[in-house]
Coordinates of C-alpha atoms and ligand atoms in Angstrom, one line a residue:
M254 CA -22.2 33.5 6.5
A255 CA -25.8 33.3 6.7
H256 CA -27.5 36.9 7.9
E257 CA -30.1 36.0 10.2
T258 CA -30.3 38.9 12.8
V259 CA -29.1 41.7 9.9
H260 CA -31.8 43.1 7.7
A261 CA -31.3 44.3 4.5
R262 CA -34.1 46.5 2.8
I263 CA -33.3 45.1 -0.4
G264 CA -31.8 41.7 -2.7
L265 CA -30.7 40.8 -5.1
V266 CA -30.0 37.3 -7.1
G267 CA -27.5 37.0 -10.0
L268 CA -24.5 39.1 -9.5
G269 CA -22.9 38.9 -13.5
V270 CA -22.6 42.4 -15.1
M271 CA -25.9 44.4 -14.4
G272 CA -26.6 42.8 -11.0
A273 CA -23.2 43.5 -9.3
N274 CA -23.0 47.1 -10.9
L275 CA -26.8 47.5 -10.0
A276 CA -26.1 46.2 -6.1
L277 CA -23.6 48.6 -5.8
N278 CA -25.6 51.5 -7.0
I279 CA -28.7 50.6 -4.9
A280 CA -26.0 50.2 -1.7
E281 CA -24.6 53.8 -2.4
N282 CA -27.7 55.3 -2.6
G283 CA -28.0 54.1 1.7
F284 CA -30.0 51.0 1.1
P285 CA -28.3 48.4 2.6
I286 CA -29.1 44.8 0.2
A287 CA -28.2 41.4 0.6
V288 CA -26.9 39.3 -2.5
Y289 CA -27.0 35.8 -3.6
N290 CA -25.2 34.3 -6.8
R291 CA -25.8 30.6 -8.2
T292 CA -22.2 30.6 -8.4
G293 CA -20.4 31.4 -4.8
S294 CA -16.7 32.2 -6.0
V295 CA -18.6 34.9 -7.5
T296 CA -20.5 36.0 -4.7
D297 CA -16.9 36.2 -3.1
D298 CA -15.0 37.9 -6.1
F299 CA -17.4 41.1 -5.4
M300 CA -17.6 41.3 -2.3
A301 CA -13.7 41.4 -2.4
S302 CA -13.8 44.1 -4.8
A303 CA -16.7 46.2 -3.4
G304 CA -14.1 48.6 -1.3
D305 CA -16.1 51.6 0.7
L306 CA -19.5 49.9 0.2
A307 CA -18.8 46.3 1.2
P308 CA -20.2 47.8 5.1
A309 CA -24.1 48.1 3.2
L310 CA -23.8 44.8 1.0
L311 CA -24.9 41.8 2.7
P312 CA -23.7 38.5 0.9
A313 CA -25.7 35.0 1.7
K314 CA -24.6 31.7 0.3
T315 CA -28.4 30.3 -0.1
P316 CA -31.5 31.6 -1.6
Q317 CA -32.6 30.4 1.8
D318 CA -29.8 33.0 4.0
L319 CA -30.8 36.0 1.1
V320 CA -34.4 35.7 2.1
A321 CA -33.4 35.8 6.1
S322 CA -30.9 38.9 5.6
L323 CA -34.1 40.8 4.9
Q324 CA -36.7 42.9 6.4
S325 CA -40.0 42.2 5.7
P326 CA -42.8 42.1 3.0
R327 CA -39.4 40.9 1.5
A328 CA -37.9 42.7 -1.8
I329 CA -35.9 40.5 -4.1
I330 CA -34.5 41.5 -7.6
I331 CA -33.8 38.9 -9.9
M332 CA -30.8 40.0 -12.3
V333 CA -29.9 37.0 -14.8
Q334 CA -31.1 36.1 -18.0
A335 CA -34.3 36.2 -19.6
G336 CA -36.1 33.0 -19.7
G337 CA -35.7 29.5 -17.8
P338 CA -33.1 30.9 -15.8
V339 CA -35.5 33.6 -13.9
D340 CA -38.1 30.4 -13.7
A341 CA -35.4 28.9 -11.6
V342 CA -34.7 31.3 -9.2
I343 CA -38.0 32.0 -8.8
E344 CA -38.3 28.7 -7.6
T345 CA -35.2 28.9 -5.8
L346 CA -37.0 31.6 -3.8
R347 CA -40.5 30.8 -3.7
P348 CA -40.3 28.3 -0.7
H349 CA -39.2 30.3 1.6
L350 CA -41.0 33.8 0.5
E351 CA -44.2 34.9 2.8
E352 CA -47.3 36.5 1.9
G353 CA -46.8 40.3 0.2
D354 CA -43.1 39.2 -0.3
M355 CA -41.8 40.6 -3.7
I356 CA -40.0 39.4 -6.6
I357 CA -38.5 42.3 -8.8
D358 CA -37.3 40.4 -12.1
A359 CA -34.9 42.9 -13.5
G360 CA -33.3 41.4 -16.5
N361 CA -35.2 41.7 -20.4
A362 CA -37.4 39.4 -19.5
N363 CA -40.5 38.4 -22.4
F364 CA -43.8 40.3 -21.5
H365 CA -45.8 37.4 -22.2
D366 CA -43.6 35.4 -19.1
T367 CA -43.9 37.7 -16.8
R368 CA -47.6 38.0 -17.2
R369 CA -47.6 34.0 -16.8
R370 CA -45.1 34.5 -13.9
E371 CA -47.0 37.9 -12.2
A372 CA -50.3 36.0 -12.5
A373 CA -48.8 32.4 -11.2
L374 CA -46.5 34.3 -8.0
R375 CA -50.7 36.3 -7.1
E376 CA -52.2 33.1 -6.8
T377 CA -49.8 32.6 -3.2
G378 CA -49.7 35.9 -2.1
I379 CA -46.0 37.1 -3.7
R380 CA -46.4 40.4 -5.9
F381 CA -43.7 39.6 -8.8
F382 CA -42.9 43.5 -11.3
G383 CA -41.5 43.4 -13.9
M384 CA -38.5 45.9 -14.5
G385 CA -36.8 47.1 -17.0
V386 CA -33.6 48.1 -16.3
S387 CA -31.3 50.1 -19.4
G388 CA -28.2 51.4 -19.4
G389 CA -25.5 48.7 -19.7
E390 CA -22.5 48.2 -17.1
E391 CA -21.9 51.7 -16.1
G392 CA -25.9 52.6 -16.0
A393 CA -26.7 50.1 -13.6
R394 CA -24.1 51.5 -11.9
H395 CA -24.5 55.1 -11.6
G396 CA -28.0 55.4 -12.7
P397 CA -30.0 53.3 -14.9
S398 CA -33.4 54.1 -17.2
I399 CA -36.1 52.2 -15.1
M400 CA -39.6 50.5 -16.5
V401 CA -41.8 49.5 -14.2
G402 CA -44.5 47.3 -14.5
G403 CA -46.9 45.0 -11.3
D404 CA -49.3 46.3 -8.7
P405 CA -49.0 50.2 -8.6
A406 CA -50.1 49.6 -4.8
A407 CA -46.9 47.2 -4.1
F408 CA -44.6 48.8 -5.7
E409 CA -45.4 52.2 -3.3
A410 CA -43.1 50.0 -0.9
I411 CA -39.4 50.0 -2.9
R412 CA -40.4 53.3 -5.1
D413 CA -37.7 55.2 -3.4
I414 CA -34.7 52.4 -3.7
I415 CA -35.6 52.5 -7.4
E416 CA -36.1 56.4 -8.1
A417 CA -33.4 57.3 -5.5
I418 CA -30.7 54.6 -7.9
S419 CA -32.4 56.0 -10.8
A420 CA -30.8 57.8 -14.1
K421 CA -32.1 61.9 -13.1
F422 CA -33.3 64.4 -16.1
K423 CA -33.0 67.7 -14.9
G424 CA -33.5 66.2 -11.7
T425 CA -36.5 64.2 -12.2
P426 CA -35.8 60.1 -11.8
C427 CA -35.9 58.3 -14.6
A428 CA -38.1 55.6 -13.2
T429 CA -41.8 55.0 -13.9
H430 CA -44.1 52.6 -13.1
F431 CA -46.1 52.3 -16.3
G432 CA -49.0 49.8 -15.5
P433 CA -49.6 46.2 -13.8
D434 CA -48.0 42.9 -15.4
G435 CA -45.6 43.0 -18.1
A436 CA -45.9 46.7 -19.1
G437 CA -42.4 47.5 -18.1
H438 CA -40.8 45.0 -19.6
F439 CA -42.9 45.6 -23.1
V440 CA -41.6 48.9 -22.5
K441 CA -38.2 47.9 -21.9
T442 CA -38.3 45.5 -25.4
V443 CA -39.4 48.3 -27.2
H444 CA -36.8 50.5 -25.7
N445 CA -34.3 47.8 -27.4
G446 CA -36.5 47.4 -30.2
I447 CA -35.7 51.0 -31.2
E448 CA -31.9 50.3 -30.0
Y449 CA -32.1 48.1 -32.9
A450 CA -33.2 50.1 -35.2
D451 CA -31.4 53.4 -34.1
M452 CA -27.7 51.1 -34.6
Q453 CA -28.5 50.3 -38.1
M454 CA -29.2 53.5 -39.6
I455 CA -26.0 54.7 -38.1
A456 CA -24.3 51.6 -39.1
E457 CA -25.5 52.2 -42.6
V458 CA -24.3 55.3 -42.5
Y459 CA -20.8 54.1 -41.8
G460 CA -21.3 51.6 -44.7
L461 CA -22.5 54.6 -46.8
L462 CA -19.0 56.7 -46.2
R463 CA -16.7 54.0 -45.7
D464 CA -18.1 51.9 -49.4
G465 CA -19.1 54.5 -51.1
Q466 CA -16.6 57.5 -50.4
D467 CA -13.6 55.0 -49.5
R468 CA -13.3 56.6 -45.8
D469 CA -11.8 55.8 -42.6
A470 CA -13.6 54.7 -39.8
P471 CA -11.2 57.4 -37.7
G472 CA -12.5 59.6 -39.8
I473 CA -15.9 58.9 -40.3
G474 CA -16.0 58.4 -35.8
A475 CA -15.3 62.3 -36.5
L476 CA -18.2 63.0 -37.9
F477 CA -20.4 61.3 -35.5
E478 CA -18.0 63.1 -33.0
S479 CA -19.4 66.2 -34.7
W480 CA -22.8 65.2 -35.3
D481 CA -23.4 64.3 -31.6
K482 CA -23.2 68.8 -31.2
G483 CA -26.3 69.4 -33.3
P484 CA -29.5 67.5 -33.1
L485 CA -28.5 64.3 -33.3
S486 CA -27.2 64.1 -30.2
S487 CA -27.5 60.8 -28.1
Y488 CA -25.7 58.6 -26.8
L489 CA -25.6 56.1 -29.4
V490 CA -23.9 58.8 -31.5
E491 CA -22.0 59.5 -29.4
I492 CA -20.3 55.8 -28.6
T493 CA -19.9 55.1 -32.3
G494 CA -18.0 58.3 -32.7
K495 CA -15.9 56.5 -30.0
V496 CA -16.0 53.4 -31.0
L497 CA -14.9 54.1 -35.1
Q498 CA -12.3 56.4 -33.7
A499 CA -10.6 53.8 -31.1
T500 CA -7.5 51.5 -32.3
D501 CA -6.7 47.9 -31.4
P502 CA -4.2 47.9 -29.7
E503 CA -2.9 44.9 -30.9
T504 CA -2.3 45.7 -34.7
G505 CA -2.7 49.4 -34.6
R506 CA -5.9 49.7 -36.7
P507 CA -8.6 51.0 -36.1
M508 CA -11.0 48.4 -33.5
V509 CA -13.6 48.3 -35.8
E510 CA -11.9 46.7 -39.1
M511 CA -10.9 43.5 -36.4
I512 CA -14.3 43.0 -35.1
V513 CA -15.9 40.4 -37.2
D514 CA -19.1 41.6 -39.2
S515 CA -22.2 39.3 -37.9
A516 CA -24.1 40.8 -35.2
G517 CA -25.7 39.1 -32.0
Q518 CA -28.8 39.3 -30.9
K519 CA -30.5 38.3 -27.3
G520 CA -34.3 38.4 -28.2
T521 CA -35.6 41.9 -27.6
G522 CA -35.9 43.1 -30.8
R523 CA -36.7 39.9 -32.5
W524 CA -39.9 40.0 -29.6
T525 CA -40.6 43.5 -30.5
A526 CA -41.3 42.3 -34.5
I527 CA -43.0 39.3 -33.4
E528 CA -45.4 41.1 -30.8
A529 CA -45.8 44.0 -33.3
I530 CA -47.4 41.8 -36.3
T531 CA -49.4 40.3 -32.7
L532 CA -50.4 43.2 -32.7
G533 CA -51.3 44.5 -36.2
Q534 CA -48.9 46.6 -36.2
S535 CA -45.7 46.8 -37.9
P536 CA -42.7 48.9 -36.7
S537 CA -40.5 48.5 -39.9
T538 CA -37.7 50.2 -39.3
I539 CA -37.2 48.3 -36.0
E540 CA -38.3 44.8 -38.3
A541 CA -35.4 46.1 -41.0
A542 CA -33.1 46.1 -37.7
V543 CA -33.8 42.8 -37.0
A544 CA -33.8 41.6 -40.4
A545 CA -29.9 42.3 -41.1
R546 CA -28.4 41.5 -37.7
A547 CA -29.9 37.8 -39.2
W548 CA -28.2 38.6 -42.4
S549 CA -25.1 39.5 -41.0
A550 CA -24.6 36.6 -39.4
A551 CA -24.9 34.8 -43.1
K552 CA -21.3 35.9 -43.2
P553 CA -19.9 32.6 -45.5
A554 CA -22.6 33.3 -48.1
R555 CA -21.5 37.2 -48.2
I556 CA -18.4 36.0 -48.8
D557 CA -19.4 33.7 -51.5
G558 CA -21.9 36.9 -53.3
A559 CA -19.4 39.3 -53.4
A560 CA -17.6 37.7 -55.7
L561 CA -20.2 36.2 -57.9
F562 CA -22.1 39.6 -57.9
A563 CA -19.3 41.8 -58.0
S564 CA -20.4 45.3 -59.3
T565 CA -19.0 46.4 -61.9
D566 CA -20.3 50.0 -63.0
A567 CA -21.3 50.9 -59.3
P568 CA -21.7 54.9 -59.0
A569 CA -20.1 56.7 -56.4
F570 CA -21.9 57.8 -53.3
T571 CA -21.2 61.6 -53.6
L572 CA -24.1 62.6 -51.3
S573 CA -22.9 65.0 -48.5
D574 CA -22.2 64.9 -44.6
D575 CA -24.8 67.6 -44.3
T576 CA -27.9 65.5 -46.2
L577 CA -26.5 62.3 -44.3
E578 CA -26.9 63.9 -40.8
Q579 CA -30.4 65.1 -41.6
A580 CA -31.3 61.8 -43.9
L581 CA -30.4 60.2 -40.6
L582 CA -32.3 62.2 -38.5
A583 CA -35.6 61.4 -40.5
A584 CA -35.0 58.3 -40.2
K585 CA -34.8 58.0 -36.9
I586 CA -37.5 60.3 -36.0
I587 CA -39.6 57.6 -37.8
A588 CA -38.5 54.3 -35.8
Y589 CA -39.6 56.1 -33.0
D590 CA -42.8 56.9 -34.6
Q591 CA -43.3 53.3 -34.8
G592 CA -41.7 52.5 -31.4
F593 CA -44.8 54.6 -29.8
S594 CA -47.6 53.0 -32.0
L595 CA -46.7 49.7 -30.7
L596 CA -46.9 51.0 -27.4
A597 CA -50.0 52.3 -27.8
A598 CA -51.6 49.7 -29.2
A599 CA -49.9 47.2 -27.3
S600 CA -51.1 49.4 -24.4
E601 CA -54.7 49.3 -25.0
A602 CA -55.1 45.1 -26.3
F603 CA -53.5 44.8 -22.5
D604 CA -55.6 47.6 -20.6
W605 CA -52.5 49.5 -19.2
D606 CA -53.5 52.9 -19.8
M607 CA -50.0 53.4 -20.6
D608 CA -48.6 56.9 -21.0
L609 CA -46.5 57.6 -24.1
A610 CA -45.2 60.8 -22.6
D611 CA -43.9 58.7 -19.7
C612 CA -42.5 56.6 -22.1
A613 CA -40.7 59.0 -24.0
E614 CA -39.5 61.1 -20.6
V615 CA -38.4 57.9 -19.2
W616 CA -35.8 57.4 -21.9
R617 CA -34.6 61.1 -21.8
A618 CA -31.4 59.9 -19.8
G619 CA -29.6 56.7 -18.2
C620 CA -31.0 54.4 -21.3
I621 CA -29.8 53.5 -24.8
I622 CA -31.3 55.4 -26.8
R623 CA -31.6 58.4 -24.7
S624 CA -31.0 61.5 -26.7
T625 CA -32.0 65.0 -26.9
M626 CA -34.8 64.8 -29.1
L627 CA -37.0 62.6 -26.2
D628 CA -37.6 66.0 -24.4
E629 CA -39.6 67.3 -27.4
M630 CA -41.0 64.4 -28.6
A631 CA -42.2 63.9 -24.5
A632 CA -43.8 67.8 -25.4
A633 CA -45.2 66.5 -28.5
I634 CA -47.2 63.5 -26.9
R635 CA -48.2 65.9 -24.5
E636 CA -49.2 68.3 -27.1
G637 CA -51.6 65.0 -28.4
L638 CA -50.2 62.9 -31.9
P639 CA -52.8 64.0 -34.4
H640 CA -53.4 60.2 -35.9
G641 CA -51.8 59.0 -32.3
Q642 CA -48.4 59.5 -34.8
L643 CA -45.4 61.3 -34.0
I644 CA -44.6 62.3 -37.5
F645 CA -47.8 63.9 -37.6
A646 CA -47.0 66.2 -34.4
P647 CA -46.4 69.8 -36.1
R648 CA -43.1 70.3 -34.6
F649 CA -41.7 67.5 -36.3
A650 CA -43.7 67.0 -39.2
A651 CA -42.1 70.1 -40.6
R652 CA -38.7 68.7 -39.5
L653 CA -39.9 65.5 -41.6
E654 CA -40.5 67.9 -44.6
T655 CA -37.2 68.7 -45.1
A656 CA -35.1 65.9 -43.6
T657 CA -37.4 63.3 -45.9
T658 CA -35.9 65.0 -49.2
A659 CA -32.3 64.2 -47.2
L660 CA -33.5 60.6 -46.8
R661 CA -35.3 60.3 -50.0
R662 CA -31.3 61.1 -52.0
V663 CA -29.2 58.9 -49.5
V664 CA -31.8 56.2 -50.1
A665 CA -32.1 56.8 -54.1
E666 CA -28.4 57.1 -54.1
A667 CA -27.2 53.8 -51.9
A668 CA -30.0 51.7 -54.4
L669 CA -27.6 52.7 -57.1
T670 CA -24.7 52.3 -55.8
G671 CA -25.6 48.4 -54.5
L672 CA -25.1 49.5 -50.8
P673 CA -27.3 48.4 -48.2
V674 CA -29.5 50.3 -46.3
P675 CA -32.5 48.4 -45.1
A676 CA -33.4 50.6 -42.3
F677 CA -33.4 53.5 -43.9
S678 CA -35.6 52.6 -46.9
A679 CA -38.2 51.2 -44.7
A680 CA -38.5 54.4 -42.6
L681 CA -39.0 55.9 -46.1
A682 CA -41.3 53.6 -47.3
Y683 CA -43.3 54.0 -44.6
F684 CA -43.6 58.3 -44.7
D685 CA -44.0 57.8 -47.9
T686 CA -47.0 55.1 -47.4
M687 CA -48.3 57.7 -44.8
R688 CA -48.4 60.6 -46.9
Q689 CA -50.4 59.0 -49.9
A690 CA -54.7 59.2 -49.2
R691 CA -54.5 56.6 -52.1
G692 CA -52.8 53.8 -51.9
T693 CA -52.6 50.4 -53.7
A694 CA -54.9 48.7 -51.4
D695 CA -57.6 48.4 -54.0
V696 CA -56.2 45.9 -55.9
I697 CA -55.5 43.9 -52.7
Q698 CA -58.5 43.6 -51.7
A699 CA -59.7 43.3 -55.1
Q700 CA -57.6 39.8 -55.7
R701 CA -59.0 38.8 -52.3
D702 CA -62.0 38.8 -53.2
F703 CA -61.1 37.0 -57.0
F704 CA -59.5 34.3 -55.2
G705 CA -61.0 33.9 -51.8
A706 CA -64.1 35.7 -52.3
H707 CA -63.6 38.1 -49.3
G708 CA -65.9 41.3 -50.3
F709 CA -64.2 44.7 -49.6
A710 CA -65.5 48.1 -49.2
R711 CA -67.0 50.0 -52.2
T712 CA -65.7 53.8 -52.5
D713 CA -69.4 55.3 -52.9
G714 CA -70.7 53.3 -49.7
G715 CA -71.3 49.7 -48.3
V716 CA -68.8 46.7 -47.6
G717 CA -68.7 43.5 -48.3
H718 CA -69.0 43.8 -51.7
H719 CA -68.0 41.7 -54.8
G720 CA -66.4 41.9 -58.0
P721 CA -67.4 40.8 -61.6
W722 CA -64.4 38.5 -61.5
G723 CA -66.6 35.8 -63.3
A724 CA -67.5 37.6 -65.8
Ligands
NDP140 N1 -25.3 43.6 -20.1 C1 -26.5 44.6 -20.3 O1 -25.7 45.5 -21.3 C2 -28.0 44.4 -20.1 C3 -28.5 43.7 -19.6 N2 -29.8 43.6 -19.2 C4 -30.8 42.2 -19.5 O2 -30.1 42.2 -17.6 C5 -30.2 40.5 -17.3 C6 -28.3 40.4 -17.0 O3 -26.8 40.7 -17.8 P1 -25.9 40.0 -17.5 O4 -25.7 40.9 -16.3 O5 -25.3 41.3 -18.9 O6 -25.9 38.6 -17.6 P2 -24.4 38.2 -17.5 O7 -24.4 37.0 -18.3 O8 -22.8 38.9 -16.8 O9 -24.9 37.5 -15.6 C7 -25.9 36.4 -15.6 C8 -26.2 36.0 -14.5 O10 -27.2 35.3 -14.3 C9 -27.1 34.3 -13.1 N3 -27.7 32.9 -14.0 C10 -27.5 32.3 -15.0 N4 -28.3 31.4 -15.1 C11 -28.7 30.8 -14.3 C12 -29.7 30.2 -13.6 N5 -30.1 28.7 -14.3 N6 -30.0 30.1 -11.6 C13 -29.4 31.0 -11.3 N7 -28.7 32.3 -11.9 C14 -28.9 31.8 -13.0 C15 -25.1 34.2 -13.5 O11 -25.0 33.5 -12.0 P3 -23.3 32.4 -12.4 O12 -22.6 33.5 -12.1 O13 -23.7 31.6 -11.5 O14 -23.2 32.0 -13.7 C16 -25.0 35.6 -13.1 O15 -25.0 36.1 -12.6 C17 -30.7 39.7 -18.8 O16 -31.8 39.4 -18.4 C18 -30.1 40.8 -19.9 O17 -31.0 40.7 -20.9 C19 -30.3 44.4 -19.0 C20 -29.4 45.5 -19.6 C21 -28.3 45.3 -20.1
5RP141 O1 -30.6 45.3 -23.2 C1 -29.8 46.1 -23.4 C2 -29.4 47.4 -23.8 O2 -30.8 48.0 -24.1 C3 -28.9 44.7 -23.3 O3 -27.5 45.7 -24.3 C4 -29.3 44.0 -24.3 O4 -28.5 42.9 -24.9 C5 -29.1 44.7 -25.8 O5 -29.7 43.1 -27.0 P1 -29.4 42.5 -27.7 O6 -27.9 42.1 -26.9 O7 -30.2 41.9 -28.4 O8 -28.1 43.2 -28.8

């Protein structure tokens, strides 16, 4: 049934996992919301399960009905898969919208698409927002972290809704406007890149304990549970504790042992790495995590490799749990350092004038990478980062001095044991590079000049010099 006479404050298209929960969150916060889903039966099922919130939800049968249900200026959230589906939904809505109306893409879009859509819709007078939402199903329902990009003045029209539905950190909404066009989606993309790195590092600890010390999943899970009470306290450490202690109801074995070890990826980690390289950055921990997911997919090759290159004399992994905890702490700080550096580079390249402390703060609650460390990271950024890098911030540099000793021991022993730790190794290599006043790029410059006459700067002054290679 259409709702031409009832006007909802906001609309939402896409009642999948995230959209359905976001709609319920919006309704629960007192904002009547019109909802539409391409497959009508999904809307019917959604309404049937909405319970007490049903009166605040206006189901629409068509995009036109949805638009007609909204008060003006209209604001419509799109929560569908990234890419073509977003463009398809925009096309179904556009003919029914007027100048001043707003479309808010709340999915995980590539920020280049967001910039393109924002520019195209601006021509028609429609304000387009790219809004990153993090927190999974639970977050969408009860308070996600929200990263917004788009026209700041237009954002004021929906700010009350966005802040109301967001997670709160000590009463402060985890919902921030980061800049125009793709800024919000870029912050969400880097959030996911850090998420990839953090997940990979946690998985590496699991692998060292499982394969290097023959420990069972529930025992490792209990260790993560205990770490969640210390400096590593974070959502990902918390859920890893739970995941590893879960039992498969069908076999009675640890659930994780019944899961094929090939990781999926929808693109945000890869986008982070690609964009970083384009911007002259290299967040090696994130790159390593993306690579590790890709390698994990090569299951048949790994099975053959295990037989072909079987270790016969690999020593055991002997390091203590405390050493591993410190190593994870060090690697995690380094991953954030790389993420923040990337955000700073993008902000400069795209004129977003982004406040990095705002990024740390918006991630303090609701999102997948929330952790107790983020509040301190925000404080460190506000104090000013030497060279723009978190690892040089006094409160983190002191911690890294001891924690990287543990990281070094873990990487070294993992290598001798033959156990892969790509993200840990990447973190350590980056750290060691950043504490080397004289690096080895002098020889690279010499090689470039030798084969391509590219020139080099001399240590005693001047640029554009050439070496005596032909002599
Ligand atoms: N799941 C998560 O933890 C998180 C997901 N995200 C992002 O949120 C977005 C939605 O994810 P999620 O809710 O998990 O996805 P789901 O697969 O649960 O739902 C997808 C929704 O998109 C709709 N849809 C797909 N293609 C089209 C199309 N061409 N035209 C119209 N509607 C379409 C589907 O409609 P239909 O029922 O008709 O198929 C459905 O409502 C994605 O961008 C995702 O990356 C962001 C944060 C966390
Ligand atoms: O955005 C998210 C969490 O923040 C989504 O869960 C996303 O799907 C995670 O990425 P991937 O599917 O590539 O692991």
